Coordinates of C-alpha atoms and ligand atoms in Angstrom, one line a residue:
X1 CA -3.1 -1.2 37.5
X2 CA 0.1 -2.8 36.5
X3 CA 0.3 -4.9 33.4
X4 CA 1.1 -8.1 35.3
X5 CA -1.9 -7.5 37.7
X6 CA -5.1 -9.6 37.3
X7 CA -8.0 -7.4 36.2
X8 CA -11.0 -6.9 38.5
X9 CA -11.4 -7.7 42.1
X10 CA -10.0 -10.8 43.4
X11 CA -8.7 -11.4 39.8
X12 CA -12.3 -11.9 38.5
X13 CA -12.2 -9.8 35.2
X14 CA -16.2 -9.6 35.3
X15 CA -16.1 -7.6 38.4
X16 CA -13.7 -5.1 36.9
X17 CA -15.3 -1.6 37.1
X18 CA -16.8 -2.0 40.4
X19 CA -14.2 -0.1 42.2
X20 CA -15.3 3.6 43.9
X21 CA -14.3 6.8 42.8
X22 CA -13.0 9.3 45.4
X23 CA -15.3 11.6 47.4
X24 CA -14.3 15.0 49.3
X25 CA -14.7 15.0 53.0
X26 CA -18.3 15.4 53.6
X27 CA -21.1 15.9 56.2
X28 CA -24.6 14.3 55.1
X29 CA -27.4 16.0 56.9
X30 CA -30.7 13.9 56.5
X31 CA -33.9 15.8 57.3
X32 CA -36.6 13.3 58.1
X33 CA -33.9 11.2 59.7
X34 CA -36.4 9.1 61.7
X35 CA -38.8 8.5 58.8
X36 CA -39.4 5.3 56.8
X37 CA -37.2 6.4 54.0
X38 CA -34.2 7.0 56.1
X39 CA -34.6 3.6 58.2
X40 CA -35.3 1.6 55.0
X41 CA -33.1 3.1 52.1
X42 CA -30.8 5.8 53.2
X43 CA -29.0 4.6 56.2
X44 CA -28.7 0.9 54.9
X45 CA -27.2 2.4 51.9
X46 CA -24.7 4.4 53.9
X47 CA -23.9 1.1 55.7
X48 CA -23.2 -0.5 52.4
X49 CA -21.3 2.3 51.2
X50 CA -19.1 2.3 54.4
X51 CA -18.6 -1.5 54.0
X52 CA -17.1 -1.0 50.6
X53 CA -15.0 1.8 51.6
X54 CA -16.6 4.1 49.4
X55 CA -17.4 6.9 51.7
X56 CA -14.8 9.7 52.0
X57 CA -12.2 8.9 54.8
X58 CA -13.8 11.8 56.9
X59 CA -17.4 11.3 56.9
X60 CA -20.2 12.5 59.4
X61 CA -23.7 12.1 59.5
X62 CA -26.4 14.2 61.0
X63 CA -29.9 13.3 61.6
X64 CA -32.7 15.8 62.0
X65 CA -36.5 15.5 62.6
X66 CA -39.2 16.2 65.1
X67 CA -38.7 13.5 67.6
X68 CA -36.7 14.5 70.6
X69 CA -33.7 12.1 70.6
X70 CA -30.3 12.3 72.1
X71 CA -27.5 11.6 69.8
X72 CA -27.1 7.9 71.2
X73 CA -30.9 7.4 71.1
X74 CA -30.5 8.3 67.1
X75 CA -27.4 6.0 66.8
X76 CA -29.2 3.1 68.1
X77 CA -32.2 3.6 66.1
X78 CA -30.1 4.1 62.8
X79 CA -28.4 1.1 63.7
X80 CA -31.5 -1.1 64.0
X81 CA -32.9 0.2 60.7
X82 CA -29.4 -0.7 59.2
X83 CA -29.6 -4.1 60.7
X84 CA -33.1 -4.9 59.6
X85 CA -32.9 -3.6 55.9
X86 CA -28.9 -3.7 54.9
X87 CA -28.6 -6.0 51.7
X88 CA -25.5 -7.5 53.5
X89 CA -24.9 -8.9 57.0
X90 CA -24.2 -6.2 59.3
X91 CA -20.7 -6.1 60.5
X92 CA -20.9 -4.4 63.8
X93 CA -17.4 -2.9 63.6
X94 CA -18.1 -0.9 60.3
X95 CA -21.4 0.1 61.6
X96 CA -20.0 1.6 64.8
X97 CA -17.4 3.6 63.0
X98 CA -19.8 4.7 60.6
X99 CA -22.2 5.8 63.6
X100 CA -19.4 6.9 65.8
X101 CA -19.3 10.6 65.3
X102 CA -23.2 10.8 64.2
X103 CA -25.3 13.6 65.7
X104 CA -28.9 14.4 66.0
X105 CA -30.6 17.8 65.9
X106 CA -34.4 17.7 66.8
X107 CA -36.8 20.4 66.0
X108 CA -39.6 21.4 63.7
X109 CA -38.5 22.0 60.2
X110 CA -40.2 25.4 60.1
X111 CA -38.5 26.7 63.2
X112 CA -35.6 28.6 61.9
X113 CA -33.8 27.8 65.4
X114 CA -33.2 24.2 64.1
X115 CA -31.1 25.4 61.2
X116 CA -28.8 27.5 63.5
X117 CA -28.3 24.3 65.7
X118 CA -27.4 22.4 62.3
X119 CA -25.3 25.1 61.4
X120 CA -23.4 24.6 64.6
X121 CA -22.9 20.9 64.5
X122 CA -21.6 21.6 60.8
X123 CA -19.1 24.1 61.7
X124 CA -17.8 21.8 64.7
X125 CA -17.0 19.0 62.3
X126 CA -15.0 21.6 60.0
X127 CA -13.2 23.0 63.0
X128 CA -12.4 19.4 64.2
X129 CA -11.1 18.6 60.4
X130 CA -9.5 22.1 60.3
X131 CA -11.0 22.3 56.9
X132 CA -14.6 23.1 55.7
X133 CA -16.3 19.6 54.9
X134 CA -18.6 19.7 51.8
X135 CA -22.3 19.6 52.9
X136 CA -24.9 17.7 51.6
X137 CA -28.5 18.3 52.7
X138 CA -30.8 15.4 52.1
X139 CA -34.7 16.3 52.2
X140 CA -36.2 13.1 53.1
X141 CA -39.3 14.9 54.6
X142 CA -43.2 15.2 53.7
X143 CA -42.9 16.9 50.3
X144 CA -45.0 20.2 51.5
X145 CA -41.8 20.7 53.7
X146 CA -39.2 20.9 50.8
X147 CA -39.3 24.5 50.1
X148 CA -39.7 25.2 53.7
X149 CA -36.3 23.6 54.5
X150 CA -34.6 25.0 51.4
X151 CA -35.7 28.5 52.3
X152 CA -34.6 28.1 55.9
X153 CA -31.4 26.9 54.9
X154 CA -31.1 29.8 52.5
X155 CA -32.1 32.2 55.5
X156 CA -29.5 30.8 57.9
X157 CA -26.7 31.3 55.2
X158 CA -26.3 27.7 54.8
X159 CA -26.7 27.3 51.1
X160 CA -23.1 28.2 50.5
X161 CA -19.7 27.5 52.5
X162 CA -16.4 29.2 51.8
X163 CA -14.1 26.7 50.2
X164 CA -16.5 23.7 50.2
X165 CA -19.3 22.7 48.1
X166 CA -22.9 22.8 49.4
X167 CA -25.6 20.5 47.7
X168 CA -29.3 19.7 48.3
X169 CA -31.1 16.5 47.6
X170 CA -34.8 16.5 46.9
X171 CA -36.9 13.4 47.2
X172 CA -39.8 12.6 45.2
X173 CA -42.5 13.8 44.3
X174 CA -41.2 17.0 43.0
X175 CA -44.6 18.7 42.9
X176 CA -48.2 17.3 42.3
X177 CA -48.8 18.8 39.1
X178 CA -46.9 21.2 36.6
X179 CA -47.8 24.3 38.5
X180 CA -46.6 22.9 41.9
X181 CA -43.5 21.5 40.1
X182 CA -42.8 25.2 38.6
X183 CA -43.3 26.9 42.0
X184 CA -41.1 24.3 43.8
X185 CA -38.5 24.8 41.1
X186 CA -38.9 28.6 41.5
X187 CA -38.2 28.4 45.4
X188 CA -35.4 25.9 45.2
X189 CA -33.8 28.0 42.7
X190 CA -34.3 31.1 44.6
X191 CA -31.9 29.7 47.2
X192 CA -29.6 27.2 45.4
X193 CA -28.1 27.2 41.8
X194 CA -29.2 24.5 39.9
X195 CA -25.8 22.8 39.9
X196 CA -26.2 22.1 43.7
X197 CA -29.7 20.7 43.3
X198 CA -30.0 16.8 43.1
X199 CA -33.6 15.6 42.6
X200 CA -33.8 12.0 43.2
X201 CA -35.6 9.5 40.8
X202 CA -34.2 6.0 42.4
X203 CA -34.9 4.4 39.0
X204 CA -31.7 6.3 37.7
X205 CA -29.6 4.6 40.4
X206 CA -30.5 1.1 39.4
X207 CA -27.8 -0.8 37.5
X208 CA -30.3 -2.3 35.0
X209 CA -31.7 1.1 34.3
X210 CA -28.2 2.4 33.5
X211 CA -27.6 -0.6 31.3
X212 CA -30.2 0.8 29.2
X213 CA -27.6 3.5 28.1
X214 CA -24.7 0.9 27.8
X215 CA -26.7 -1.6 26.0
X216 CA -27.9 1.2 23.3
X217 CA -24.9 3.1 23.0
X218 CA -21.6 0.5 23.7
X219 CA -23.0 -2.0 21.1
X220 CA -23.0 -1.2 17.4
X221 CA -25.4 -3.8 16.5
X222 CA -28.6 -2.4 17.9
X223 CA -28.5 1.4 16.8
X224 CA -29.2 0.7 13.1
X225 CA -32.7 -1.1 14.3
X226 CA -33.2 1.6 16.8
X227 CA -35.9 3.5 15.2
X228 CA -39.4 3.6 13.4
X229 CA -38.3 1.5 10.3
X230 CA -37.6 -1.7 12.6
X231 CA -39.4 -1.2 15.9
X232 CA -43.1 -1.9 15.6
X233 CA -43.9 -0.9 19.4
X234 CA -42.5 -0.7 22.9
X235 CA -44.2 -1.6 26.0
X236 CA -42.7 -0.3 29.5
X237 CA -44.1 -2.3 32.2
X238 CA -43.4 -1.4 36.2
X239 CA -46.1 -3.9 37.9
X240 CA -46.2 -4.7 41.4
X241 CA -47.5 -7.5 43.4
X242 CA -47.8 -5.6 46.7
X243 CA -50.8 -3.4 47.7
X244 CA -50.3 0.2 49.2
X245 CA -49.4 -1.3 52.5
X246 CA -49.6 1.3 55.2
X247 CA -49.2 4.2 52.6
X248 CA -53.0 5.1 52.0
X249 CA -52.3 8.8 53.2
X250 CA -49.8 9.5 50.6
X251 CA -50.9 7.1 47.8
X252 CA -54.5 8.3 47.8
X253 CA -53.5 11.6 47.0
X254 CA -50.9 10.5 44.5
X255 CA -52.4 7.5 42.6
X256 CA -50.3 5.5 39.9
X257 CA -49.7 8.1 37.4
X258 CA -48.0 10.5 39.8
X259 CA -46.4 7.8 41.8
X260 CA -44.5 5.9 38.9
X261 CA -45.3 7.3 35.6
X262 CA -44.4 10.9 35.8
X263 CA -41.0 10.0 37.2
X264 CA -39.6 6.4 37.1
X265 CA -41.5 5.2 33.8
X266 CA -40.9 8.3 31.7
X267 CA -37.2 8.1 32.9
X268 CA -37.0 4.5 31.4
X269 CA -38.7 5.9 28.4
X270 CA -36.2 8.8 27.9
X271 CA -33.4 6.4 28.4
X272 CA -34.7 4.2 25.5
X273 CA -35.6 7.0 23.0
X274 CA -33.0 9.6 23.6
X275 CA -30.3 10.3 20.9
X276 CA -26.5 9.4 21.7
X277 CA -25.4 12.3 23.9
X278 CA -22.2 14.0 23.0
X279 CA -20.6 12.8 26.4
X280 CA -21.8 11.3 29.5
X281 CA -21.8 14.6 31.1
X282 CA -24.9 15.6 33.5
X283 CA -26.0 18.3 30.8
X284 CA -25.3 16.6 27.7
X285 CA -27.3 13.5 28.9
X286 CA -30.0 15.6 30.5
X287 CA -30.3 17.7 27.2
X288 CA -31.2 14.7 25.2
X289 CA -33.6 13.3 27.8
X290 CA -35.4 16.6 27.9
X291 CA -35.6 16.9 24.0
X292 CA -37.5 13.4 24.0
X293 CA -39.8 14.4 26.5
X294 CA -40.7 17.4 24.7
X295 CA -41.5 15.6 21.6
X296 CA -44.4 13.8 23.5
X297 CA -47.9 15.2 23.6
X298 CA -50.1 14.5 26.5
X299 CA -52.4 11.5 25.5
X300 CA -55.8 12.0 24.4
X301 CA -58.3 10.6 27.2
X302 CA -59.1 7.5 25.2
X303 CA -55.4 6.8 25.4
X304 CA -55.1 6.8 29.2
X305 CA -56.7 4.0 31.2
X306 CA -56.9 4.1 35.1
X307 CA -58.2 1.3 37.3
X308 CA -58.5 0.5 40.8
X309 CA -57.9 -3.3 42.2
X310 CA -60.9 -5.0 43.9
X311 CA -60.5 -7.8 46.1
X312 CA -58.4 -11.0 44.6
X313 CA -55.7 -13.5 45.5
X314 CA -52.0 -12.7 45.1
X315 CA -50.0 -15.9 45.4
X316 CA -53.1 -18.0 46.4
X317 CA -53.6 -15.6 49.4
X318 CA -56.9 -13.5 49.5
X319 CA -56.2 -10.0 49.5
X320 CA -58.6 -6.9 50.0
X321 CA -59.6 -4.4 47.3
X322 CA -58.1 -0.9 47.3
X323 CA -61.2 0.5 48.9
X324 CA -61.1 -2.0 51.7
X325 CA -57.3 -1.0 52.8
X326 CA -56.7 0.9 55.8
X327 CA -56.9 4.6 55.5
X328 CA -58.6 4.8 52.0
X329 CA -61.4 7.2 52.0
X330 CA -64.6 5.7 51.1
X331 CA -65.6 6.1 47.4
X332 CA -61.8 7.1 46.5
X333 CA -61.4 7.0 42.8
X334 CA -57.7 7.2 42.8
X335 CA -56.3 5.1 40.4
X336 CA -53.8 2.2 41.4
X337 CA -53.3 1.1 37.8
X338 CA -52.4 3.6 35.0
X339 CA -51.7 2.7 31.4
X340 CA -50.6 5.5 28.5
X341 CA -50.0 5.2 24.7
X342 CA -47.7 7.7 24.0
X343 CA -45.9 8.9 20.8
X344 CA -42.4 10.5 20.4
X345 CA -42.9 12.8 17.6
X346 CA -39.4 12.9 16.2
X347 CA -37.5 11.7 13.2
X348 CA -36.6 8.6 14.9
X349 CA -39.7 7.6 16.5
X350 CA -42.6 9.1 14.8
X351 CA -45.5 6.4 14.6
X352 CA -44.1 4.0 17.2
X353 CA -46.5 3.5 19.7
X354 CA -44.9 3.5 23.3
X355 CA -47.1 1.9 25.9
X356 CA -46.8 2.4 29.4
X357 CA -48.4 0.6 32.3
X358 CA -48.0 0.4 36.0
X359 CA -50.0 -0.9 38.8
X360 CA -50.2 -2.2 42.5
X361 CA -51.6 -5.7 43.1
X362 CA -50.9 -7.1 39.7
X363 CA -50.0 -10.9 39.2
X364 CA -46.2 -10.3 40.0
X365 CA -43.4 -7.9 40.4
X366 CA -41.7 -7.0 37.3
X367 CA -40.3 -3.8 35.7
X368 CA -39.1 -4.3 31.9
X369 CA -39.1 -2.8 28.7
X370 CA -39.9 -4.8 25.7
X371 CA -39.1 -3.7 22.1
X372 CA -40.9 -5.6 19.4
X373 CA -39.7 -5.3 16.0
X374 CA -41.7 -5.6 13.0
X375 CA -42.3 -8.9 11.4
X376 CA -40.4 -10.6 8.7
X377 CA -41.8 -9.2 5.2
X378 CA -42.2 -12.3 3.6
X379 CA -41.9 -16.1 4.7
X380 CA -40.2 -17.9 2.0
X381 CA -41.2 -21.4 3.6
X382 CA -44.1 -23.0 4.9
X383 CA -44.0 -23.2 8.5
X384 CA -47.2 -24.9 9.1
X385 CA -47.9 -27.2 12.0
X386 CA -45.7 -24.7 14.4
X387 CA -46.0 -21.6 16.5
X388 CA -44.9 -19.8 13.5
X389 CA -42.2 -16.9 13.2
X390 CA -43.1 -14.1 15.8
X391 CA -41.6 -10.8 15.6
X392 CA -38.3 -10.5 17.1
X393 CA -38.5 -9.0 20.8
X394 CA -35.8 -7.5 23.1
X395 CA -36.7 -7.5 26.7
X396 CA -34.5 -5.3 29.2
X397 CA -35.7 -6.6 32.5
X398 CA -35.1 -4.1 35.3
X399 CA -36.2 -6.3 38.0
X400 CA -36.5 -9.3 39.0
X401 CA -34.1 -11.5 37.2
X402 CA -32.2 -8.5 35.9
X403 CA -30.9 -9.1 32.3
X404 CA -31.6 -8.8 28.8
X405 CA -33.6 -11.3 26.6
X406 CA -33.6 -11.6 22.9
X407 CA -36.5 -13.6 21.3
X408 CA -35.5 -15.2 18.0
X409 CA -37.5 -17.6 15.8
X410 CA -35.8 -21.1 15.4
X411 CA -36.3 -24.1 13.8
X412 CA -37.8 -27.0 15.8
X413 CA -35.5 -30.1 15.0
X414 CA -37.1 -32.6 12.7
X415 CA -38.0 -33.2 9.1
X416 CA -40.3 -30.6 8.7
X417 CA -39.9 -26.5 8.8
X418 CA -41.4 -25.7 12.0
X419 CA -40.6 -22.7 13.9
X420 CA -41.0 -21.6 17.4
X421 CA -39.7 -18.8 19.5
X422 CA -36.5 -19.2 21.5
X423 CA -34.6 -16.8 23.8
X424 CA -31.0 -15.6 23.9
X425 CA -30.4 -14.3 27.5
X426 CA -27.8 -12.3 29.4
X427 CA -28.5 -12.5 33.1
X428 CA -27.0 -10.2 35.6
X429 CA -26.7 -12.8 38.4
X430 CA -24.7 -15.0 36.3
X431 CA -22.4 -12.8 34.1
X432 CA -21.3 -10.8 37.2
X433 CA -20.4 -12.3 40.2
X434 CA -20.9 -9.3 42.6
X435 CA -24.3 -8.1 44.1
X436 CA -25.3 -4.8 42.4
X437 CA -25.3 -1.8 44.9
X438 CA -28.8 -0.6 46.0
X439 CA -30.0 2.4 43.8
X440 CA -29.5 4.9 46.8
X441 CA -25.9 3.8 47.5
X442 CA -24.9 5.1 43.9
X443 CA -27.1 8.2 43.9
X444 CA -26.0 9.2 47.5
X445 CA -22.3 8.8 46.5
X446 CA -23.1 10.7 43.1
X447 CA -24.6 13.5 45.2
X448 CA -21.8 13.8 47.3
X449 CA -19.5 13.7 44.4
X450 CA -21.4 16.3 42.8
X451 CA -22.4 14.3 39.9
X452 CA -26.1 15.2 38.6
X453 CA -26.2 12.7 35.6
X454 CA -28.5 10.6 37.2
X455 CA -30.7 13.1 38.8
X456 CA -33.6 15.0 37.3
X457 CA -33.0 18.7 36.0
X458 CA -35.6 21.4 36.6
X459 CA -36.5 21.5 32.8
X460 CA -36.9 17.8 32.8
X461 CA -39.3 17.3 35.7
X462 CA -41.4 20.2 34.3
X463 CA -41.6 18.3 30.8
X464 CA -42.5 15.2 32.6
X465 CA -45.7 17.0 34.4
X466 CA -46.5 18.5 31.0
X467 CA -47.3 15.0 29.6
X468 CA -49.2 13.8 32.9
X469 CA -50.9 17.1 33.8
X470 CA -53.9 17.0 31.2
X471 CA -54.4 13.3 31.9
X472 CA -54.6 13.9 35.7
X473 CA -56.9 16.8 34.9
X474 CA -59.4 14.8 32.7
X475 CA -59.4 11.9 35.4
X476 CA -60.1 14.4 38.0
X477 CA -63.1 16.1 36.0
X478 CA -64.5 12.9 34.5
X479 CA -67.8 11.5 36.3
X480 CA -66.8 8.1 35.2
X481 CA -65.2 6.1 38.0
X482 CA -61.9 4.2 37.3
X483 CA -62.1 0.6 36.0
X484 CA -61.7 -2.3 38.4
X485 CA -59.4 -5.2 38.2
X486 CA -59.2 -8.1 40.6
X487 CA -55.9 -8.2 42.7
X488 CA -53.5 -10.6 41.4
X489 CA -54.9 -10.3 37.8
X490 CA -53.0 -8.8 34.7
X491 CA -55.0 -5.5 35.3
X492 CA -58.2 -3.9 33.7
X493 CA -59.6 -5.3 30.2
X494 CA -60.0 -1.8 29.2
X495 CA -56.1 -1.5 28.9
X496 CA -56.2 -3.9 26.1
X497 CA -57.7 -1.2 23.5
X498 CA -54.4 0.8 24.0
X499 CA -52.3 -1.9 22.2
X500 CA -52.6 -3.4 18.5
X501 CA -52.2 -7.0 19.8
X502 CA -52.0 -8.0 23.3
X503 CA -49.8 -7.0 26.3
X504 CA -46.9 -8.9 27.4
X505 CA -48.1 -11.3 30.3
X506 CA -47.2 -10.0 33.5
Ligands
BG6_605 C1 -41.7 4.3 44.6 C2 -43.2 4.3 44.8 O1 -41.1 5.6 44.4 O2 -41.3 3.3 43.9 C3 -43.6 3.0 45.2 O3 -43.7 5.5 45.6 C4 -43.2 1.9 44.6 O4 -45.2 3.3 45.4 C5 -41.6 2.0 44.5 O5 -43.7 0.7 45.1 C6 -41.1 1.1 43.4 O6 -39.9 0.9 43.4 P1 -39.1 -0.3 43.2 O7 -37.6 0.0 43.2 O8 -39.4 -1.4 44.2 O9 -39.4 -0.8 41.9

């Protein structure tokens, strides 16, 4: 940028920094290309990247799954998914250009022949470009097929390509427990090097989640407070008002702890608690995150609460309980709500309760991290007749109403010293004039660029499971059914026992 040029896009200094980084010419192969994830997230993300000119000039898409489709059918389906789920109005010219060279390869993922056909398509693109393009394999399949696809790629020699990078993106869940995650890591790393593997946790792709790092490490004022001397407790909430929808098959085997806590919520925790990394390289950041996870012991049974929603009302509409949802087996004890009280046993955090809770069919959708500071040690004036001073609280809201709020005590105007909390707010929506990219846009681009900072490393995923495994086992062995909470409520009363005081209202 020249010195006289205005900062940022269109001269708006607030949008500075949204420019895209260069990406090497790449072919992206999506296994599971006709599935829900591809339709709702991956293809719309690709479209939005294309719209912003963020894809490499030479970019090709290959879809693969079991359905018998011709290339044209796949393109038409992909376009329909984009039109339905893109965050922006679709420009048909951009969409056509994105899908013009897209190919489709049908077949069973456990049939070796499929990979031969995929290889031929990749070679043809390379021949056409007269150079080997980078290759990125995206596994958006059923989790049981992750090792199958990886090993089949290896058997066909598709794990490497002369003069080009080959990468594999693996969706969640990465195993259903520690043992499975270890086995999966062993099988994946039997074919690919860790540098080639990108384990997705879409929360890391959210702007507001990355802002936790910016907030902590780009501001000098919070760091001195960021420890056990000043912080009383932390509440991390990922509440949803929706039920399980049509996902009973997946959800009943998973439950809330596996679905959100083992991955997304532990990621939020590590970003909040990690030490400043020496650099923002993938390994420096992940080394620090792993140290946090290793400092957390699995909570004892009395510090883990599970519950299931019963019939209730959301936004005034009656909704069924979990056991009445389509596809949920009679008498299922799967938890749709989970709350844990954790401790990070290190110099910075020892003794600070870190409370995690997540659930389906709660009062509203909100994901936030609330850091409550210790109360003032002594109040020099009489604040009678007021709400009174309450501890300062810093709330990082991941979604919706993305932003940061600082709760302060202020004097109510008048002749008496009356106090009540007031909020100081930063809202993304007003501070930055452009719409944030979707998490998948950022992550797909990073995977194609080979930047693994926002992906989960092998030791990290195992450390996450080490915390959750004993809880899952205790729940599985327990003869006590999960507690109940009415759909649309704040969650089960049992969770109140985890916190000294009260949870923030959802
Ligand atoms: C997914 C879970 O990983 O995250 C879903 O499988 C959950 O059950 C979703 O609804 C929440 O993601 P977001 O981005 O809507 O907060």
